[in-house]
Amino acid sequence: MIKAIIFDLDGVIVDTARYHFLAWKRLADELAIPFTETDNERLKGVSRMRSMEILLEIGGITMSETEKEKLANRKNTWFVDYVERMLPEEIYPGVKPLLEKLRQRGIQVALASSSKNAKTVIQLLHIQELFEVVVDGTMIVHSKPDPEIFLLAAMRLGIPPKECLVVEDAEAGVEAAHAAGMRCLGIGSPEQLFKAEKVISKTGDFTMEMLHEIEEKDKIGKLED
Ligand code: BG6
Ligand code: MG
């Protein structure tokens, strides 16, 4: 029944979620905004400008659009610096063989990341050819939790949403998957990602048996005919 798997990138394929956090933390420190890893959960999966707004909300600061864009660009410069120093070995263990195995089994594989840096990251990791479809933050208007990015990926794959599984580390990503009418496998903590059909701690731990287990589950109650 599940014919395609749509992977998020940051925090699912590679630990760039850590780099996003470090770059936002640096900006938060400059602005004297208290910002913890728990606060950072709210920034995962959402666009750069929405992340900027959430950070300012946390600090109770208001500023002009121009100023916000300037600061978000600064954060992006630091993020890109981290990414450019990243090695292909930084891909999470087991992920490359997993992507290869899925394709061998006839399951289509796509990447759907809110990041405008997604193509650079997959090129640096030398994994761009492992995805049949890549959609990123430059191709959408509304970022997660809006379903737009996953619906675009499904459309490009030519697979109906209910036959797609999303793999996500962000709460906003789980919500986006469900809003798109797709099941979701969470990567991270079950407390954080309790809305997902199943949660595992590492992407590389995924097995074909889990795929069958997830096919039996439907937490949004509208996936079956
Ligand atoms: C998502 C990350 O993948 O991309 C978010 O989870 C990030 O933390 C978003 O803000 C946008 O990324 P970028 O690279 O376009 O600033
Ligand atoms: Mg992510």
XYZ file of N, CA and C and ligand atoms in Angstrom:
692
model
N 0.812 -1.206 0.000
C 0.000 0.000 0.000
C 0.859 1.274 0.000
N 1.930 1.285 0.829
C 2.815 2.459 0.764
C 3.765 2.282 -0.416
N 3.647 3.201 -1.387
C 4.437 3.072 -2.613
C 5.587 4.066 -2.673
N 5.520 5.082 -1.791
C 6.586 6.095 -1.817
C 6.904 6.566 -0.410
N 8.169 6.886 -0.195
C 8.569 7.463 1.087
C 9.188 8.834 0.827
N 8.664 9.821 1.536
C 9.144 11.196 1.373
C 9.924 11.574 2.627
N 11.212 11.800 2.452
C 12.089 12.098 3.580
C 12.273 13.602 3.752
N 12.208 14.042 4.999
C 12.689 15.369 5.351
C 14.227 15.282 5.312
N 14.899 16.409 5.318
C 16.372 16.384 5.253
C 17.036 16.659 6.606
N 16.868 17.900 7.098
C 17.550 18.321 8.333
C 17.041 17.514 9.526
N 17.936 16.750 10.157
C 17.540 15.962 11.322
C 16.990 14.589 10.985
N 16.903 14.271 9.684
C 16.398 12.958 9.261
C 17.460 12.221 8.441
N 18.073 12.936 7.505
C 19.119 12.362 6.656
C 20.493 12.703 7.240
N 20.611 13.914 7.749
C 21.898 14.409 8.259
C 21.625 15.349 9.432
N 22.614 15.494 10.312
C 22.395 16.279 11.526
C 22.536 17.788 11.315
N 22.011 18.293 10.211
C 22.048 19.739 9.967
C 21.077 20.478 10.889
N 20.132 19.743 11.522
C 19.236 20.390 12.496
C 20.088 21.010 13.611
N 21.193 20.352 13.931
C 22.145 20.844 14.938
C 22.767 22.181 14.472
N 23.119 22.236 13.198
C 23.712 23.463 12.664
C 22.704 24.620 12.642
N 21.432 24.274 12.298
C 20.398 25.327 12.357
C 20.310 25.849 13.792
N 20.291 24.933 14.754
C 20.188 25.351 16.164
C 21.372 26.244 16.549
N 22.586 25.802 16.218
C 23.775 26.573 16.603
C 23.746 27.987 16.005
N 23.303 28.086 14.764
C 23.256 29.397 14.105
C 22.165 30.283 14.728
N 20.983 29.696 15.023
C 19.926 30.502 15.682
C 20.365 30.896 17.084
N 21.060 29.990 17.765
C 21.511 30.258 19.134
C 22.488 31.447 19.137
N 23.360 31.473 18.127
C 24.330 32.565 18.025
C 23.603 33.911 17.847
N 22.570 33.885 16.994
C 21.791 35.110 16.786
C 21.037 35.484 18.066
N 20.441 34.475 18.718
C 19.690 34.716 19.965
C 20.610 35.350 21.015
N 21.825 34.818 21.132
C 22.776 35.363 22.114
C 23.084 36.828 21.806
N 23.265 37.129 20.518
C 23.551 38.527 20.140
C 22.403 39.466 20.506
N 21.173 38.917 20.403
C 19.992 39.738 20.689
C 19.576 39.633 22.162
N 20.374 38.889 22.949
C 20.085 38.641 24.377
C 18.721 37.978 24.577
N 18.374 37.052 23.668
C 17.124 36.292 23.794
C 17.467 34.933 24.405
N 16.833 34.561 25.531
C 17.099 33.235 26.079
C 16.529 32.183 25.127
N 17.354 31.243 24.665
C 16.908 30.305 23.626
C 17.503 28.935 23.904
N 16.618 27.972 24.170
C 17.073 26.622 24.537
C 16.774 25.625 23.414
N 17.266 24.393 23.584
C 16.979 23.337 22.595
C 15.477 23.038 22.566
N 14.809 23.218 23.714
C 13.351 23.001 23.753
C 12.662 24.069 22.901
N 13.088 25.327 23.036
C 12.528 26.393 22.187
C 12.763 26.066 20.715
N 13.941 25.502 20.447
C 14.327 25.211 19.062
C 13.381 24.226 18.376
N 12.711 23.365 19.159
C 11.752 22.418 18.561
C 10.700 23.163 17.726
N 10.344 24.378 18.170
C 9.319 25.157 17.455
C 9.821 25.659 16.100
N 11.139 25.721 15.941
C 11.720 26.236 14.695
C 11.924 25.131 13.656
N 11.925 23.894 14.126
C 12.197 22.777 13.202
C 11.106 22.651 12.145
N 11.522 22.527 10.910
C 10.581 22.274 9.815
C 9.969 23.526 9.217
N 10.014 24.641 9.951
C 9.373 25.853 9.433
C 10.385 26.704 8.652
N 9.884 27.635 7.869
C 10.772 28.417 6.994
C 11.716 29.318 7.784
N 12.708 29.817 7.095
C 13.704 30.703 7.735
C 13.031 31.944 8.350
N 12.122 32.578 7.583
C 11.509 33.812 8.094
C 10.531 33.530 9.231
N 9.826 32.405 9.140
C 8.913 32.042 10.250
C 9.754 31.732 11.505
N 10.898 31.075 11.313
C 11.791 30.787 12.443
C 12.248 32.090 13.089
N 12.581 33.055 12.241
C 13.025 34.376 12.737
C 11.929 34.990 13.603
N 10.680 34.900 13.116
C 9.559 35.481 13.862
C 9.344 34.773 15.199
N 9.470 33.431 15.182
C 9.286 32.678 16.438
C 10.367 33.084 17.443
N 11.593 33.241 16.957
C 12.694 33.643 17.852
C 12.392 35.011 18.491
N 11.903 35.938 17.664
C 11.584 37.269 18.200
C 10.412 37.211 19.172
N 9.437 36.326 18.877
C 8.299 36.132 19.803
C 8.814 35.668 21.167
N 9.752 34.709 21.138
C 10.319 34.180 22.385
C 10.980 35.313 23.178
N 11.660 36.212 22.470
C 12.350 37.322 23.131
C 11.464 38.528 23.397
N 10.210 38.475 22.910
C 9.308 39.619 23.092
C 9.804 40.870 22.373
N 10.424 40.652 21.197
C 10.998 41.776 20.446
C 10.209 41.987 19.148
N 9.969 43.231 18.790
C 9.378 43.510 17.474
C 10.389 44.307 16.650
N 10.388 44.070 15.342
C 11.264 44.867 14.465
C 10.700 44.885 13.048
N 11.251 45.741 12.214
C 10.741 45.897 10.852
C 11.069 44.664 10.005
N 10.333 44.504 8.914
C 10.574 43.377 7.994
C 12.012 43.402 7.466
N 12.489 44.596 7.149
C 13.846 44.739 6.611
C 14.883 44.258 7.620
N 14.675 44.667 8.868
C 15.610 44.266 9.928
C 15.563 42.748 10.129
N 14.337 42.180 10.101
C 14.178 40.726 10.268
C 14.919 39.985 9.162
N 14.749 40.479 7.927
C 15.414 39.817 6.794
C 16.934 39.886 6.925
N 17.414 41.012 7.394
C 18.859 41.189 7.565
C 19.405 40.182 8.581
N 18.695 40.037 9.691
C 19.145 39.104 10.737
C 19.025 37.644 10.281
N 17.936 37.333 9.576
C 17.754 35.958 9.085
C 18.860 35.609 8.081
N 19.270 36.592 7.291
C 20.370 36.370 6.340
C 21.683 36.113 7.067
N 21.872 36.834 8.171
C 23.084 36.621 8.978
C 23.119 35.184 9.502
N 21.977 34.764 10.057
C 21.886 33.380 10.567
C 22.203 32.395 9.445
N 21.687 32.695 8.238
C 21.912 31.772 7.125
C 23.397 31.710 6.735
N 24.094 32.841 6.829
C 25.526 32.848 6.510
C 26.270 31.897 7.443
N 25.919 31.930 8.733
C 26.582 31.035 9.697
C 26.227 29.579 9.412
N 24.931 29.347 9.088
C 24.499 27.981 8.790
C 25.268 27.435 7.579
N 25.372 28.251 6.531
C 26.069 27.823 5.317
C 27.551 27.543 5.618
N 28.145 28.322 6.503
C 29.546 28.077 6.917
C 29.693 26.687 7.531
N 28.761 26.334 8.426
C 28.802 24.997 9.044
C 28.659 23.911 7.970
N 27.683 24.116 7.086
C 27.364 23.115 6.060
C 28.548 22.918 5.106
N 29.204 24.019 4.754
C 30.314 23.896 3.809
C 31.497 23.127 4.383
N 31.559 23.080 5.714
C 32.641 22.317 6.352
C 32.227 20.874 6.633
N 30.974 20.544 6.294
C 30.434 19.205 6.568
C 31.067 18.173 5.628
N 31.270 16.971 6.144
C 31.847 15.908 5.323
C 30.758 14.928 4.892
N 30.921 14.267 3.720
C 29.899 13.292 3.294
C 29.641 12.226 4.363
N 30.662 11.943 5.209
C 30.509 10.930 6.276
C 29.517 11.371 7.346
N 29.123 12.647 7.320
C 28.201 13.113 8.370
C 26.760 12.697 8.124
N 26.492 12.074 6.989
C 25.151 11.508 6.770
C 24.913 10.486 7.881
N 23.685 10.427 8.422
C 23.424 9.504 9.534
C 23.734 8.066 9.130
N 24.279 7.287 10.070
C 24.628 5.893 9.758
C 23.409 5.105 9.265
N 23.631 4.319 8.236
C 22.577 3.430 7.718
C 21.612 4.081 6.745
N 21.696 5.410 6.584
C 20.697 6.086 5.743
C 20.907 5.813 4.251
N 22.170 5.863 3.818
C 22.435 5.630 2.393
C 22.019 4.211 1.978
N 22.437 3.166 2.725
C 21.975 1.818 2.365
C 20.458 1.689 2.411
N 19.828 2.407 3.351
C 18.357 2.347 3.439
C 17.720 2.903 2.163
N 18.202 4.055 1.711
C 17.638 4.665 0.501
C 17.842 3.731 -0.699
N 19.019 3.104 -0.754
C 19.303 2.187 -1.868
C 18.377 0.971 -1.814
N 18.185 0.436 -0.582
C 17.331 -0.750 -0.419
C 15.878 -0.445 -0.805
N 15.387 0.700 -0.389
C 14.000 1.060 -0.698
C 13.787 1.094 -2.210
N 14.735 1.699 -2.893
C 14.598 1.799 -4.351
C 14.668 0.423 -5.002
N 15.550 -0.443 -4.467
C 15.634 -1.811 -5.011
C 14.316 -2.560 -4.834
N 13.611 -2.245 -3.726
C 12.321 -2.911 -3.456
C 11.165 -2.269 -4.217
N 11.468 -1.284 -5.049
C 10.430 -0.670 -5.876
C 9.669 0.448 -5.184
N 10.166 0.888 -4.038
C 9.525 2.006 -3.342
C 10.168 3.301 -3.836
N 9.327 4.236 -4.220
C 9.867 5.511 -4.715
C 10.324 6.369 -3.540
N 11.377 7.114 -3.768
C 11.978 7.888 -2.686
C 12.092 9.365 -3.096
N 11.556 10.227 -2.224
C 11.640 11.678 -2.497
C 12.203 12.410 -1.290
N 12.671 13.627 -1.540
C 13.145 14.496 -0.466
C 12.252 15.739 -0.455
N 11.762 16.108 0.732
C 10.942 17.326 0.844
C 11.412 18.123 2.049
N 12.190 19.168 1.784
C 12.765 19.972 2.856
C 12.341 21.427 2.725
N 11.985 22.046 3.840
C 11.637 23.478 3.829
C 12.856 24.348 3.565
N 14.038 23.753 3.605
C 15.266 24.532 3.509
C 15.588 24.953 2.075
N 16.005 26.211 1.959
C 16.455 26.715 0.651
C 17.883 26.244 0.380
N 18.510 25.650 1.387
C 19.870 25.115 1.225
C 19.881 23.616 0.948
N 18.702 23.012 0.781
C 18.621 21.544 0.689
C 19.465 20.970 -0.456
N 19.415 21.621 -1.617
C 20.163 21.074 -2.772
C 21.658 21.100 -2.498
N 22.147 22.174 -1.883
C 23.580 22.269 -1.541
C 23.950 21.121 -0.604
N 23.103 20.880 0.402
C 23.406 19.838 1.390
C 23.470 18.457 0.732
N 22.492 18.124 -0.111
C 22.524 16.769 -0.701
C 23.657 16.619 -1.722
N 24.051 17.736 -2.328
C 25.206 17.663 -3.238
C 26.486 17.397 -2.452
N 26.635 18.086 -1.310
C 27.820 17.885 -0.478
C 27.892 16.456 0.058
N 26.721 15.864 0.268
C 26.680 14.481 0.788
C 26.752 13.439 -0.336
N 26.720 13.921 -1.573
C 26.730 13.044 -2.765
C 25.560 12.062 -2.762
N 24.364 12.540 -2.435
C 23.222 11.628 -2.396
C 22.076 12.099 -3.296
N 22.339 13.125 -4.126
C 21.232 13.672 -4.916
C 20.610 12.643 -5.850
N 21.444 11.694 -6.338
C 20.912 10.708 -7.301
C 20.066 9.625 -6.642
N 20.036 9.615 -5.305
C 19.231 8.598 -4.612
C 17.753 8.991 -4.482
N 17.436 10.231 -4.852
C 16.046 10.687 -4.759
C 15.456 10.845 -6.160
N 14.268 10.272 -6.336
C 13.606 10.448 -7.638
C 13.103 11.878 -7.808
N 12.692 12.446 -6.669
C 12.144 13.798 -6.678
C 12.742 14.571 -5.507
N 13.107 15.830 -5.756
C 13.588 16.689 -4.664
C 12.763 17.974 -4.681
N 12.103 18.275 -3.573
C 11.413 19.563 -3.464
C 11.961 20.293 -2.239
N 12.153 21.610 -2.388
C 12.765 22.348 -1.287
C 12.072 23.693 -1.067
N 12.623 24.446 -0.125
C 12.022 25.712 0.276
C 11.919 26.762 -0.824
N 12.650 26.567 -1.933
C 12.568 27.551 -3.031
C 11.346 27.292 -3.926
N 10.679 26.133 -3.713
C 9.607 25.743 -4.643
C 8.212 25.882 -4.042
N 8.129 26.354 -2.813
C 6.825 26.412 -2.145
C 6.541 27.812 -1.616
N 5.251 28.053 -1.385
C 4.838 29.347 -0.815
C 4.667 29.190 0.699
N 4.024 28.077 1.106
C 3.735 27.866 2.526
C 4.592 26.723 3.043
N 5.340 26.981 4.130
C 6.175 25.888 4.639
C 5.402 25.078 5.686
N 5.967 23.926 6.077
C 5.353 23.063 7.083
C 4.986 23.924 8.301
N 3.877 23.747 8.970
C 2.946 22.614 8.927
C 1.956 22.584 7.773
N 2.071 23.514 6.823
C 1.212 23.453 5.645
C 1.612 22.213 4.825
N 0.636 21.523 4.229
C 0.967 20.301 3.486
C 1.578 20.512 2.102
N 1.706 21.783 1.665
C 2.103 22.068 0.278
C 3.317 21.266 -0.205
N 4.372 21.226 0.601
C 5.611 20.589 0.130
C 5.431 19.088 -0.102
N 4.656 18.431 0.781
C 4.456 16.985 0.621
C 3.509 16.688 -0.544
N 2.508 17.545 -0.722
C 1.593 17.347 -1.854
C 2.331 17.549 -3.180
N 3.258 18.511 -3.192
C 4.052 18.742 -4.403
C 4.946 17.522 -4.688
N 5.549 16.979 -3.632
C 6.406 15.795 -3.814
C 5.586 14.622 -4.351
N 4.407 14.404 -3.773
C 3.553 13.292 -4.213
C 3.121 13.484 -5.661
N 2.795 14.714 -6.003
C 2.367 14.997 -7.376
C 3.499 14.708 -8.357
N 4.699 15.137 -7.990
C 5.849 14.904 -8.890
C 6.198 13.430 -8.996
N 5.928 12.676 -7.906
C 6.177 11.230 -7.948
C 5.074 10.519 -8.725
N 3.905 11.159 -8.787
C 2.748 10.531 -9.428
C 2.118 9.469 -8.539
N 2.197 9.653 -7.222
C 1.650 8.693 -6.259
C 0.591 9.413 -5.403
N -0.590 8.793 -5.188
C -1.597 9.458 -4.351
C -1.084 9.647 -2.918
N -1.440 10.766 -2.260
C -0.939 11.040 -0.906
C -1.108 9.877 0.069
N -2.239 9.184 0.026
C -2.446 8.130 1.042
C -1.509 6.933 0.836
N -0.818 6.891 -0.295
C 0.167 5.823 -0.515
C 1.602 6.301 -0.258
N 1.699 7.480 0.353
C 3.016 8.035 0.691
C 3.222 8.003 2.206
N 4.442 7.712 2.605
C 4.835 7.806 4.011
C 5.855 8.930 4.120
N 5.663 9.777 5.135
C 6.615 10.864 5.376
C 7.516 10.491 6.547
N 8.798 10.819 6.453
C 9.733 10.596 7.565
C 10.195 11.970 8.053
N 9.923 12.279 9.310
C 10.075 13.646 9.841
C 10.627 13.686 11.262
N 11.418 14.715 11.571
C 11.889 14.904 12.953
C 11.211 16.091 13.628
N 10.344 16.810 12.901
C 9.749 18.038 13.447
C 8.252 17.879 13.661
N 7.758 18.475 14.735
C 6.314 18.455 14.977
C 5.563 19.079 13.800
N 6.110 20.184 13.287
C 5.465 20.861 12.151
C 5.413 19.939 10.936
N 6.415 19.055 10.819
C 6.462 18.115 9.699
C 5.433 17.008 9.845
N 5.231 16.531 11.067
C 4.208 15.488 11.303
C 2.830 16.072 10.967
N 2.605 17.297 11.423
C 1.313 17.952 11.139
C 1.113 18.140 9.640
N 2.185 18.533 8.959
C 2.093 18.747 7.505
C 1.774 17.443 6.777
N 2.410 16.347 7.229
C 2.164 15.034 6.605
C 0.692 14.665 6.754
N 0.167 14.803 7.962
C -1.230 14.442 8.200
C -2.182 15.359 7.424
N -1.824 16.646 7.366
C -2.667 17.578 6.610
C -2.680 17.209 5.120
N -1.600 16.547 4.673
C -1.520 16.114 3.269
C -2.227 14.765 3.069
N -2.685 14.140 4.177
C -3.328 12.825 4.082
C -2.314 11.701 3.965
N -1.153 11.881 4.612
C -0.076 10.871 4.561
C 0.240 10.373 5.966
N 0.683 9.133 6.064
C 1.159 8.620 7.345
C 2.543 9.205 7.620
N 2.947 9.134 8.899
C 4.242 9.727 9.243
C 5.036 8.865 10.207
N 6.301 8.696 9.891
C 7.240 8.040 10.801
C 8.068 9.157 11.438
N 8.021 9.237 12.764
C 8.776 10.270 13.464
C 10.180 9.793 13.793
N 11.136 10.725 13.691
C 12.524 10.423 14.083
C 12.840 11.321 15.276
N 13.025 10.699 16.437
C 13.306 11.494 17.637
C 12.596 10.934 18.836
N 12.045 11.827 19.656
C 11.427 11.346 20.894
C 9.915 11.165 20.732
N 9.385 10.030 21.254
C 7.943 9.760 21.157
C 7.113 10.830 21.874
N 7.669 11.449 22.924
C 6.931 12.498 23.650
C 6.706 13.704 22.730
N 7.751 14.061 21.997
C 7.681 15.216 21.102
C 6.801 14.934 19.878
N 6.955 13.711 19.350
C 6.339 13.399 18.049
C 5.174 12.421 18.195
N 4.444 12.522 19.312
C 3.397 11.541 19.627
C 2.296 11.450 18.573
N 2.172 12.467 17.735
C 1.113 12.424 16.711
C 1.473 11.497 15.541
N 2.738 11.151 15.415
C 3.164 10.298 14.283
C 2.674 8.858 14.476
N 2.488 8.128 13.376
C 2.015 6.741 13.453
C 3.017 5.862 14.204
N 4.305 6.164 14.049
C 5.344 5.437 14.772
C 6.535 6.366 14.942
N 7.293 6.171 16.027
C 8.480 6.999 16.251
C 9.675 6.087 16.530
N 10.791 6.351 15.879
C 12.038 5.634 16.171
C 13.116 6.697 16.429
N 14.220 6.282 17.095
C 15.175 7.341 17.440
C 16.109 7.689 16.287
N 16.391 6.715 15.401
C 17.325 7.014 14.302
C 16.767 6.522 12.968
N 16.957 7.297 11.928
C 16.462 6.931 10.591
C 17.045 5.587 10.147
N 18.337 5.367 10.465
C 19.007 4.138 10.038
C 18.414 2.869 10.657
N 17.578 3.025 11.715
C 16.956 1.850 12.355
C 15.718 1.366 11.613
N 15.311 2.091 10.586
C 14.083 1.735 9.857
C 14.220 0.365 9.182
N 13.179 -0.446 9.304
C 13.187 -1.762 8.640
C 11.926 -1.907 7.785
N 11.951 -2.854 6.863
C 10.788 -3.104 6.008
C 9.606 -3.582 6.850
N 9.882 -4.277 7.956
C 8.805 -4.744 8.849
C 8.021 -3.539 9.395
N 8.765 -2.474 9.703
C 8.100 -1.272 10.229
C 7.136 -0.683 9.201
N 7.513 -0.821 7.952
C 6.657 -0.288 6.890
C 5.287 -0.969 6.951
N 5.294 -2.293 7.132
C 4.024 -3.028 7.211
C 3.251 -2.637 8.465
N 3.989 -2.433 9.570
C 3.350 -2.031 10.831
C 2.655 -0.666 10.659
N 3.351 0.250 9.995
C 2.809 1.605 9.801
C 1.605 1.564 8.853
N 1.645 0.673 7.876
C 0.521 0.558 6.939
C -0.787 0.232 7.683
N -0.656 -0.480 8.806
C -1.839 -0.869 9.590
C -2.360 0.279 10.443
N -1.557 1.336 10.596
C -1.938 2.427 11.497
C -2.432 3.643 10.731
N -3.269 4.407 11.390
C -3.801 5.614 10.783
C -4.272 6.514 11.914
N -3.442 7.449 12.315
C -3.807 8.308 13.445
C -4.698 9.473 13.043
N -4.858 9.677 11.733
C -5.697 10.825 11.372
C -7.090 10.380 10.951
N -7.275 9.061 10.825
C -8.616 8.525 10.635
C -9.252 8.788 9.289
N -8.451 9.172 8.304
C -9.066 9.390 6.986
C -8.233 8.814 5.856
N -7.323 7.886 6.211
C -6.457 7.348 5.181
C -7.056 6.157 4.449
N -7.908 5.401 5.140
C -8.477 4.220 4.498
C -9.734 4.611 3.721
N -10.013 3.873 2.659
C -11.246 4.111 1.889
C -12.450 3.571 2.666
C 14.072 23.115 7.736
C 14.682 23.188 9.126
O 14.451 21.926 7.144
O 14.512 24.214 6.948
C 14.393 24.537 9.748
O 14.114 22.175 9.931
C 14.871 25.654 8.831
O 15.046 24.604 10.999
C 14.199 25.498 7.473
O 14.556 26.920 9.381
C 14.606 26.573 6.486
O 15.963 26.416 6.179
P 16.858 27.445 5.347
O 18.108 26.648 5.052
O 16.103 27.789 4.102
O 17.094 28.618 6.222
Mg 13.811 18.251 9.904
